[in-house]
XYZ file of C-alpha atoms in Angstrom:
705
model
C -94.478 227.928 138.045
C -97.959 227.737 139.609
C -98.903 231.034 137.921
C -97.787 229.615 134.562
C -100.157 226.700 135.038
C -102.950 228.929 136.437
C -102.649 231.329 133.484
C -102.832 228.616 130.881
C -105.644 226.683 132.517
C -107.894 229.452 133.821
C -106.545 232.807 132.527
C -105.885 233.856 136.106
C -102.899 235.029 138.161
C -102.169 234.793 141.876
C -100.815 238.061 143.354
C -98.945 237.840 146.617
C -99.496 241.121 148.467
C -96.318 242.786 149.671
C -95.849 243.406 153.364
C -95.791 246.901 154.750
C -96.770 250.180 153.159
C -95.753 250.504 149.545
C -96.030 253.260 147.005
C -98.551 252.413 144.331
C -97.186 251.271 140.988
C -97.149 254.237 138.573
C -100.065 254.241 136.153
C -97.658 254.720 133.287
C -95.836 251.460 134.063
C -99.108 249.489 134.281
C -100.423 251.135 131.111
C -97.256 250.262 129.176
C -97.539 246.644 130.335
C -101.165 246.466 129.243
C -100.342 247.881 125.815
C -97.608 245.316 125.334
C -99.729 242.314 126.197
C -102.532 243.713 124.022
C -100.358 242.915 121.051
C -100.517 239.257 122.166
C -104.296 239.389 122.407
C -104.674 239.800 126.175
C -105.572 242.373 128.791
C -106.142 242.581 132.597
C -109.455 242.664 134.412
C -110.055 245.680 136.643
C -109.621 243.540 139.739
C -106.242 242.316 138.551
C -105.157 245.828 137.624
C -105.982 247.003 141.187
C -103.972 244.180 142.677
C -101.049 244.899 140.302
C -100.913 248.545 141.374
C -100.236 247.499 144.978
C -97.071 245.646 144.014
C -93.592 247.121 144.381
C -92.061 247.875 141.013
C -89.446 245.142 141.313
C -92.061 242.495 142.116
C -94.329 243.725 139.308
C -91.464 243.569 136.793
C -90.576 240.011 137.722
C -94.239 238.954 137.491
C -94.709 240.779 134.201
C -91.614 239.304 132.530
C -92.748 235.759 133.328
C -96.286 236.632 132.196
C -95.123 237.838 128.802
C -92.942 234.768 128.381
C -95.953 232.476 129.190
C -98.326 234.364 126.946
C -95.945 234.156 124.020
C -95.690 230.418 124.386
C -99.493 230.097 124.683
C -100.117 231.806 121.348
C -96.899 230.694 119.595
C -95.229 234.086 119.582
C -92.049 232.765 121.294
C -90.516 231.708 117.948
C -89.651 233.473 114.675
C -91.807 232.864 111.604
C -89.983 232.942 108.293
C -91.970 231.319 105.501
C -90.374 230.405 102.211
C -92.189 233.242 100.440
C -91.724 236.232 102.649
C -94.303 238.151 100.656
C -97.045 235.684 101.494
C -99.901 235.729 100.503
C -99.688 238.293 97.687
C -96.320 237.056 96.392
C -97.581 233.498 95.808
C -100.894 234.683 94.392
C -99.162 236.959 91.901
C -96.140 234.830 91.079
C -95.671 233.268 87.668
C -96.258 229.485 87.654
C -92.869 228.858 86.090
C -91.163 230.914 88.741
C -92.880 229.016 91.516
C -91.818 225.749 89.946
C -88.179 226.780 89.546
C -88.060 228.084 93.100
C -89.452 224.771 94.397
C -86.920 222.719 92.375
C -84.040 224.879 93.562
C -85.271 224.578 97.150
C -85.705 220.772 97.139
C -82.481 219.970 95.313
C -80.324 222.048 97.633
C -82.181 221.544 100.942
C -81.005 224.996 101.902
C -82.240 226.753 104.994
C -84.393 229.865 104.817
C -81.349 232.060 105.403
C -79.780 230.635 102.216
C -82.941 230.838 100.089
C -83.378 234.130 98.243
C -85.374 233.794 95.024
C -85.503 236.986 93.033
C -89.190 237.341 93.678
C -88.866 237.384 97.424
C -89.084 241.174 97.764
C -92.189 242.052 99.687
C -92.568 245.791 99.905
C -94.171 247.403 102.982
C -97.026 245.715 104.753
C -99.994 247.805 105.863
C -100.612 247.822 109.608
C -103.132 245.428 111.167
C -106.247 247.577 111.570
C -108.612 244.857 112.738
C -110.068 245.268 116.213
C -109.664 242.050 118.152
C -111.637 240.962 121.165
C -108.972 240.681 123.866
C -108.812 237.692 126.219
C -109.145 238.910 129.818
C -106.699 237.732 132.526
C -108.401 237.814 135.920
C -107.248 237.808 139.527
C -107.132 234.393 141.106
C -106.218 233.020 144.532
C -104.144 230.183 146.016
C -107.225 228.423 147.311
C -108.939 228.577 143.874
C -105.802 227.305 142.205
C -105.443 224.338 144.545
C -109.140 223.590 144.010
C -108.572 223.536 140.269
C -105.781 220.955 140.716
C -108.035 218.960 143.029
C -110.731 218.933 140.335
C -108.208 217.358 137.950
C -107.403 214.664 140.519
C -111.074 213.828 141.146
C -112.140 213.921 137.483
C -114.646 211.201 136.556
C -112.724 210.416 133.342
C -109.184 210.145 131.992
C -107.050 213.270 131.999
C -104.457 214.393 129.451
C -100.689 214.224 129.602
C -100.696 217.974 130.146
C -103.038 217.600 133.098
C -100.718 215.000 134.627
C -97.685 217.215 134.167
C -99.501 220.047 135.918
C -100.494 217.835 138.818
C -96.959 216.498 139.096
C -95.449 219.974 139.020
C -97.754 221.287 141.706
C -97.207 218.299 144.026
C -93.445 218.552 143.529
C -93.446 222.157 144.930
C -96.501 222.033 147.188
C -96.399 223.013 150.850
C -97.022 219.730 152.742
C -99.861 221.429 154.594
C -101.662 221.979 151.295
C -101.595 218.321 150.189
C -104.896 217.575 151.965
C -106.556 220.410 150.022
C -105.498 218.835 146.707
C -106.326 215.233 147.663
C -110.046 214.342 147.725
C -111.444 211.521 149.961
C -111.962 209.479 146.817
C -110.335 209.440 143.380
C -113.121 208.065 141.192
C -111.232 207.327 137.986
C -108.934 204.400 138.383
C -106.147 205.603 136.062
C -105.832 208.750 138.131
C -105.421 206.720 141.318
C -102.293 205.012 139.955
C -100.807 208.192 138.557
C -101.465 210.478 141.574
C -100.308 207.968 144.186
C -97.077 207.266 142.179
C -96.397 211.019 142.237
C -97.126 211.232 145.967
C -94.694 208.332 146.565
C -92.023 209.901 144.392
C -92.093 213.100 146.420
C -92.507 211.267 149.753
C -96.008 212.661 150.371
C -97.734 209.301 150.734
C -98.450 207.030 153.648
C -100.624 203.900 153.873
C -103.150 205.911 155.870
C -103.322 208.554 153.184
C -103.487 206.326 150.062
C -104.902 202.971 151.232
C -108.556 203.850 150.766
C -107.985 204.714 147.097
C -107.282 201.074 146.115
C -110.300 198.839 145.630
C -109.182 196.330 142.979
C -106.063 194.465 141.890
C -106.048 196.516 138.700
C -105.678 199.649 140.827
C -102.520 198.215 142.291
C -101.263 197.173 138.842
C -101.757 200.696 137.590
C -99.738 202.045 140.501
C -96.850 199.625 139.682
C -97.053 200.678 136.033
C -97.151 204.406 136.793
C -94.355 204.003 139.327
C -92.373 202.444 136.422
C -93.206 205.389 134.068
C -95.467 203.124 131.939
C -98.889 203.391 130.339
C -101.287 203.757 133.239
C -104.275 203.130 130.997
C -102.992 199.545 130.597
C -103.792 199.758 126.866
C -100.243 198.622 126.175
C -97.921 196.462 128.265
C -95.065 198.364 129.963
C -91.873 197.057 131.622
C -91.604 197.239 135.392
C -88.670 198.733 137.207
C -86.972 196.968 140.084
C -88.780 197.859 143.307
C -87.075 198.275 146.645
C -88.059 195.906 149.433
C -90.256 198.490 151.194
C -91.919 199.356 147.819
C -92.700 195.670 147.245
C -94.231 195.403 150.680
C -96.378 198.459 149.990
C -97.700 197.046 146.676
C -98.472 193.680 148.253
C -100.196 195.232 151.247
C -102.402 197.302 148.896
C -103.213 194.175 146.871
C -103.995 192.147 150.004
C -106.769 194.518 151.054
C -108.587 194.444 147.677
C -111.582 192.268 146.888
C -111.737 189.356 144.372
C -108.065 189.825 143.568
C -107.595 186.551 141.615
C -110.361 187.222 139.168
C -109.162 190.802 138.595
C -105.548 189.719 138.180
C -106.562 187.189 135.523
C -107.656 190.124 133.313
C -103.958 191.021 132.951
C -102.478 187.643 133.684
C -99.153 187.916 131.818
C -98.396 191.409 133.339
C -99.138 190.161 136.854
C -96.839 187.198 136.343
C -94.034 189.552 135.276
C -94.781 191.851 138.237
C -94.799 188.812 140.577
C -91.281 187.966 139.461
C -90.226 191.370 140.823
C -92.428 191.452 143.955
C -91.504 187.927 145.152
C -94.815 187.353 146.958
C -93.642 183.926 148.283
C -91.238 185.769 150.595
C -94.261 187.303 152.288
C -96.738 184.405 152.078
C -97.537 184.513 155.816
C -98.047 188.259 155.798
C -99.991 188.405 152.495
C -101.572 184.932 152.049
C -104.321 186.003 149.642
C -101.815 187.650 147.302
C -99.572 184.594 147.394
C -102.525 182.294 146.567
C -103.572 184.495 143.611
C -100.065 184.522 142.170
C -99.920 180.745 142.567
C -103.161 180.328 140.514
C -101.835 182.590 137.774
C -98.377 181.083 137.547
C -99.533 177.454 137.572
C -102.672 177.881 135.421
C -104.926 176.511 138.107
C -108.628 176.458 137.227
C -110.626 179.507 138.326
C -114.147 180.508 137.233
C -114.473 184.206 136.389
C -117.423 186.518 136.017
C -116.538 187.483 132.453
C -116.153 183.858 131.457
C -119.632 183.106 132.797
C -121.123 186.083 130.940
C -119.478 185.052 127.644
C -120.806 181.527 128.013
C -124.337 182.794 128.763
C -124.222 185.018 125.682
C -122.975 182.133 123.557
C -126.008 180.053 124.551
C -128.395 183.059 124.629
C -129.261 182.312 128.220
C -131.008 185.568 128.973
C -132.087 184.685 132.528
C -128.585 183.766 133.568
C -127.305 187.014 131.965
C -129.840 189.042 133.924
C -128.757 187.365 137.195
C -125.075 187.800 136.431
C -125.178 191.377 135.050
C -127.348 192.578 137.944
C -124.331 191.866 140.180
C -122.275 194.365 138.190
C -124.522 197.234 137.094
C -121.857 198.951 135.015
C -121.374 195.808 132.910
C -125.144 195.513 132.616
C -125.327 199.027 131.154
C -122.475 198.339 128.663
C -124.014 195.054 127.477
C -127.646 196.225 127.460
C -127.846 196.707 123.702
C -126.444 193.246 123.063
C -128.837 191.714 125.587
C -131.868 193.386 124.068
C -130.895 192.131 120.642
C -130.919 188.463 121.611
C -134.210 188.314 123.562
C -137.931 188.749 123.035
C -138.429 189.336 126.732
C -137.356 192.968 126.619
C -139.712 193.901 129.472
C -137.871 191.641 131.957
C -134.484 192.945 130.830
C -135.665 196.576 131.271
C -137.165 195.748 134.695
C -133.899 194.239 135.858
C -131.847 197.176 134.484
C -134.150 199.637 136.158
C -133.474 198.034 139.516
C -129.723 198.576 139.227
C -129.484 201.732 137.110
C -128.950 203.872 140.188
C -125.668 202.039 140.784
C -124.267 202.793 137.288
C -121.767 205.657 137.064
C -122.882 208.979 135.650
C -120.594 208.894 132.567
C -121.889 205.432 131.595
C -125.567 206.406 132.173
C -125.133 209.514 130.003
C -123.582 207.491 127.145
C -126.210 204.755 127.373
C -128.970 207.368 127.343
C -127.491 209.043 124.237
C -126.941 205.712 122.493
C -130.515 204.616 122.852
C -131.979 208.065 122.155
C -130.477 207.816 118.640
C -130.255 204.047 118.398
C -132.390 203.650 115.271
C -131.360 206.810 113.467
C -129.757 206.190 110.104
C -126.073 206.654 110.465
C -123.384 205.531 108.056
C -120.568 205.045 110.585
C -120.068 204.105 114.184
C -117.160 205.977 115.732
C -114.870 204.603 118.440
C -111.981 206.240 120.305
C -109.657 203.426 121.376
C -108.167 203.327 124.834
C -104.558 204.464 124.962
C -102.310 207.483 124.558
C -102.548 208.289 120.879
C -105.301 210.522 119.558
C -106.934 208.121 117.176
C -110.516 207.294 116.117
C -111.970 204.384 114.190
C -115.099 204.491 112.022
C -116.831 201.254 111.076
C -119.992 200.713 109.058
C -123.140 200.856 111.153
C -124.703 197.427 110.759
C -126.609 197.236 114.053
C -130.101 195.782 113.676
C -132.961 197.992 114.879
C -134.442 197.678 118.370
C -138.077 198.483 119.064
C -138.282 202.237 119.480
C -140.525 201.984 122.520
C -137.815 199.824 124.178
C -135.134 202.444 123.323
C -137.231 205.228 124.826
C -137.776 203.208 127.968
C -134.007 202.858 128.402
C -133.639 206.621 127.948
C -136.256 207.252 130.620
C -134.608 204.848 133.076
C -131.258 206.559 132.600
C -132.742 210.041 132.981
C -134.625 209.020 136.104
C -131.480 207.620 137.723
C -129.489 210.719 136.826
C -132.051 213.272 138.030
C -132.428 211.399 141.299
C -128.655 211.417 141.754
C -128.178 215.048 140.832
C -130.984 216.094 143.230
C -128.603 215.356 146.135
C -126.146 217.993 144.931
C -126.235 221.681 146.022
C -129.188 223.722 144.799
C -128.580 225.775 141.621
C -131.443 228.287 142.039
C -132.702 229.997 138.926
C -130.747 228.513 136.075
C -130.068 229.707 132.519
C -128.761 227.274 129.906
C -127.419 228.531 126.570
C -128.803 226.526 123.674
C -125.429 226.852 121.890
C -124.093 224.302 124.363
C -125.717 221.647 122.194
C -122.629 221.954 119.988
C -120.194 221.171 122.813
C -119.642 217.597 123.975
C -119.340 216.215 127.504
C -115.672 215.589 128.528
C -115.646 211.892 129.359
C -112.089 211.157 128.262
C -109.232 213.690 127.845
C -106.460 211.095 127.923
C -104.994 211.961 124.558
C -106.028 215.622 124.392
C -103.290 217.900 123.155
C -102.022 220.951 125.026
C -103.746 223.958 123.476
C -104.405 227.659 124.006
C -108.022 226.658 124.572
C -108.803 222.985 125.003
C -112.192 221.605 124.083
C -113.684 218.140 123.727
C -113.243 216.311 120.426
C -116.245 216.568 118.160
C -117.355 219.920 119.608
C -118.293 222.609 117.121
C -116.790 226.070 117.722
C -118.104 229.199 115.970
C -115.494 230.891 113.761
C -114.389 234.367 114.628
C -115.079 237.430 112.520
C -113.528 237.662 109.093
C -113.703 235.916 105.735
C -110.151 234.518 105.699
C -108.675 231.905 107.979
C -104.887 231.582 108.155
C -103.396 228.289 109.376
C -99.849 228.197 110.629
C -97.382 225.538 111.672
C -93.988 225.679 113.288
C -91.453 222.945 114.001
C -87.801 222.519 114.826
C -85.228 219.783 114.351
C -82.384 219.153 116.763
C -81.866 216.717 119.612
C -84.361 214.858 121.753
C -82.983 213.027 124.790
C -79.529 213.367 123.273
C -80.493 211.750 119.952
C -80.235 213.990 116.803
C -83.435 214.148 114.765
C -81.623 214.763 111.474
C -83.480 216.721 108.796
C -87.197 217.230 109.639
C -89.874 218.268 107.132
C -93.446 218.812 108.369
C -95.982 219.656 105.629
C -99.095 221.765 106.291
C -102.025 220.958 103.980
C -105.697 221.675 103.580
C -108.118 219.432 101.654
C -111.458 220.770 100.428
C -114.615 218.589 99.994
C -118.188 219.272 98.992
C -121.202 218.598 101.178
C -121.107 214.842 100.262
C -117.416 214.540 100.992
C -116.421 214.418 97.365
C -112.899 215.723 96.827
C -112.717 219.289 95.444
C -109.063 220.345 95.719
C -106.146 220.511 98.090
C -103.634 223.197 98.987
C -100.220 221.829 99.915
C -96.558 221.848 98.846
C -97.662 220.186 95.604
C -100.295 222.869 94.857
C -99.340 226.279 96.318
C -102.408 228.104 95.100
C -105.841 227.451 93.668
C -107.054 228.704 90.277
C -110.646 228.056 91.338
C -110.944 230.174 94.503
C -108.724 232.185 96.825
C -106.479 229.742 98.648
C -102.708 229.918 98.944
C -99.772 228.198 100.620
C -96.672 230.040 101.807
C -94.170 227.507 100.365
C -92.617 224.270 101.440
C -89.806 224.367 104.017
C -87.803 221.140 103.974
C -85.394 221.543 106.897
C -85.594 223.351 110.231
C -82.319 223.646 112.183
C -83.483 226.974 113.563
C -87.195 226.367 113.246
C -89.450 226.575 110.208
C -93.035 227.680 109.522
C -95.663 227.276 106.861
C -98.948 229.101 106.333
C -102.166 228.555 104.406
C -104.771 231.261 103.670
C -108.346 230.204 102.807
C -110.890 232.737 101.661
C -114.058 231.043 102.809
C -116.797 232.749 100.675
C -114.921 231.925 97.447
C -114.593 228.254 98.440
C -118.331 228.004 99.300
C -119.283 229.756 96.046
C -117.309 227.084 94.185
C -119.181 224.292 95.944
C -116.789 223.508 98.806
C -118.039 222.916 102.302
C -115.586 220.944 104.446
C -111.892 221.691 104.857
C -109.665 219.152 106.597
C -106.395 220.602 107.883
C -103.544 218.120 108.118
C -99.895 218.045 109.080
C -97.746 215.328 107.512
C -94.301 214.294 108.714
C -92.664 213.963 105.307
C -89.442 212.716 106.858
C -91.349 210.134 108.957
C -90.572 211.652 112.318
C -93.293 211.043 114.955
C -94.278 214.333 116.548
C -93.341 213.045 119.982
C -89.709 212.774 118.769
C -89.357 216.444 117.792
C -87.975 219.240 120.061
C -91.095 221.296 119.311
C -93.985 221.267 116.865
C -97.290 223.099 116.904
C -100.053 224.445 114.686
C -102.800 226.963 114.940
C -105.050 229.394 113.113
C -105.861 233.089 112.872
C -108.917 234.888 111.581
C -108.235 237.777 109.157
C -110.571 240.288 107.488
C -107.788 241.401 105.110
C -105.075 238.787 104.530
C -102.481 241.323 103.350
C -102.710 243.563 106.433
C -100.339 243.287 109.382
C -97.536 240.784 109.742
C -97.798 237.233 108.431
C -98.033 236.070 112.040
C -100.003 238.381 114.292
C -100.299 237.002 117.874
C -103.448 239.012 118.683
C -105.362 237.284 115.891
C -104.552 233.729 117.013
C -107.791 231.839 117.679
C -106.080 228.724 118.936
C -102.721 226.957 119.014
C -102.245 223.198 119.462
C -99.002 221.434 120.485
C -98.396 218.246 118.440
C -96.797 215.585 120.639
C -98.536 212.307 119.699
C -96.673 209.218 118.554
C -97.891 209.582 114.988
C -96.889 211.199 111.713
C -100.180 212.647 110.485
C -102.210 215.104 112.574
C -105.717 216.551 111.976
C -106.233 219.449 114.413
C -109.588 220.686 113.122
C -112.193 220.306 110.329
C -113.954 223.385 109.005
C -117.575 223.493 108.077
C -117.605 226.599 105.885
C -121.376 226.602 105.343
C -122.164 226.655 109.086
C -118.988 228.694 109.837
C -117.946 226.290 112.580
C -114.725 224.486 113.471
C -115.060 220.864 114.473
C -112.373 220.226 117.090
C -110.747 216.928 116.169
C -107.172 216.790 117.600
C -106.742 213.409 115.904
C -104.104 211.309 114.174
C -103.930 208.973 111.213
C -101.513 206.117 110.724
C -99.119 206.741 107.852
C -99.905 204.806 104.694
C -96.853 202.732 103.691
C -96.671 203.941 100.047
C -97.566 207.617 100.515
C -96.301 210.479 102.570
C -98.424 213.427 101.443
C -102.027 214.529 101.646
C -102.975 213.067 98.236
C -101.996 209.572 99.390
C -104.278 209.625 102.422
C -107.620 210.602 100.847
C -109.444 207.436 101.964
C -108.347 207.789 105.574
C -109.042 211.571 105.675
C -112.568 211.148 104.186
C -113.374 208.401 106.668
C -112.159 210.568 109.582
C -114.011 213.570 108.271
C -117.328 211.718 107.897
C -116.866 210.198 111.343
C -116.200 213.488 113.119
C -118.890 215.543 111.304
C -121.570 212.959 112.171
C -120.378 212.178 115.683
C -123.204 211.735 118.170
C -122.160 211.993 121.768
C -123.753 213.484 124.924
C -123.598 217.273 124.871
C -123.286 219.834 127.615
C -126.750 221.270 127.039
C -128.366 217.934 127.925
C -126.060 217.424 130.867
C -126.758 220.858 132.362
C -130.472 220.475 131.625
C -130.569 217.272 133.692
C -128.876 219.095 136.534
C -131.349 222.000 136.224
C -134.334 219.577 136.375
C -132.909 217.948 139.427
C -131.813 220.958 141.439
C -132.749 224.232 139.760
C -135.420 226.309 138.184
C -135.044 227.155 134.457
C -135.256 230.812 133.403
C -135.183 232.403 129.952
C -132.466 235.075 130.397
C -129.090 235.417 132.038
C -130.288 238.450 133.982
C -132.849 236.320 135.834
C -130.358 233.569 136.683
C -128.428 232.627 139.834
C -126.455 230.017 137.820
C -125.407 230.458 134.189
C -124.301 227.823 131.760
C -123.189 229.439 128.506
C -120.510 229.389 125.851
C -118.829 232.607 127.104
C -120.162 233.268 130.611
C -120.637 231.444 133.867
C -119.836 227.733 133.479
C -118.425 227.325 129.981
C -117.316 224.378 127.845
C -113.708 225.314 128.659
C -114.197 224.665 132.401
C -113.348 221.013 131.745
C -111.811 220.399 135.172
C -114.920 221.485 137.020
C -117.316 219.688 134.701
C -115.428 216.377 135.026
C -115.164 216.710 138.812
C -118.533 218.111 139.825
C -121.063 217.493 137.033
C -120.314 213.858 136.268
C -120.683 212.860 139.961
């Protein structure tokens, strides 16, 4: 199981050397294995090949069988693809319009499965072999220590982690050797959500003690998150979750953790109703002599006794524009000062005093917040149509609102930028020396991973809003696959997921769409494989887009969408995923060729419309979105969601967030010496070498310190 996680996260395998003298694995066996995984788009590094050759044949075969199984899942090759038109794309491009219409009517009226559907035009002839040379993804040799360090980096991330990350941590801790727990657990878990989740897992598998976990809890909200996570609820606290019944010893543990925290009453008032419900389960009055501070706090909450809070004082000061009181209050909590700095500067003419006060506490603000404040003020007065927000919670959503912020003096904005940079460089200077450092300018297109809470599981995960160069070829082929059946014993019934692509010009004016309502374009080369309306054994749809012909017609942006026509949330399906391949010649090879898969994304959000990526055909980049839209009540196809899609498209293509180039540049200024080429460098930050944008675990753990 650990190798499955290691392979997916780092493209590495751990090889346990066999004891005693063993005959080397025959070269023919290894060569055959390499040839087989090459068809999936992968190969071994030389170091891994040498380690493989030292394995007994039986051990190698067991490792290889699991490897192939894992690789197939990673690229989506573990299922069968049978589109409605088996001769896609030529069959749809050359089919008579009337025939397409009659096929569709027959298909929809009968709701037959693919095995039943056999229109007369479904003969395909012989496909030519795939002659395109693909750049294979290299699987390298890893180690147990490096794997445990990777899991530790997830635990000590400075931002939220995804559901996939949590499942991996949970799986590793479930099977870990008790002696390795200390390697995985850092002295501090910086991100509060991770504290609740990790400690709940430790408690579940009896790996926790008060001595081991006590230092992780600093606030009452930390304890609340533990109670929520222990109850399988939303540890982000974005939504209220029911609590399970805790055993007596579990109640004592929660109350003892709460008792040691500071300012518990004020913090508990932030989630007053939830604490009251939790108190009904914990029965703090039974332990009032042992935990008097906790009992007093619960008494204040339950009986609505007066209590002055910090946030209440800040709100009152903002209401009366009392800048001096705000400076005094916010200086006590530097993180809040940073978050409210823009608001404070907008209501005062004494900007110099505000900046002086912020400069005195900037060193106490967390790195993620400083980076975001720096970016905000660096572009504060730039003309921008929308402001984009990613709400806290588990669903991959974004909101775009009109940008109506009044301007702030540019000199003031630049002063804030300088204060943030100075604090960051001073902080980074205490980290290990980098030596000669090379930073790839292409990293400007990749964003810093502050929050991965709702990131989907993917072949290669990247931060939302990042721009990825397209692979070689003029045609991009999108694919989707889903299955109906049972989830937690409940039948799904008929499931219909529609794959669509909407084209827009450079100003986001609608050009055309390709979907089940429009299988092919008469304006440029774009074609849909046909609408599958039920999937008892799994179903797939494809779309081919010939990019030069779309650009020549005036198209620029393509928004790919998946709509649940039958209103099933993706989280309630046995399996659903989408991805894309790059093709030079659409008609060559099989419809689905694993080696050409650029990426594959699992769709598991509690939503019915997904937007995996947006294409910028002029710049030949893919904007990683991994987002969701709420279904419009009167529409269930792509045409009915134009307003929402355009808003989302504009928001994501104009997104302005801190990028990895700036982050690594700050580190280089603090603890390295910049050089012009990789050959001169001791440390490399690049898109495809050294530290890359895909090393999210390490970036979140070590570069946002």
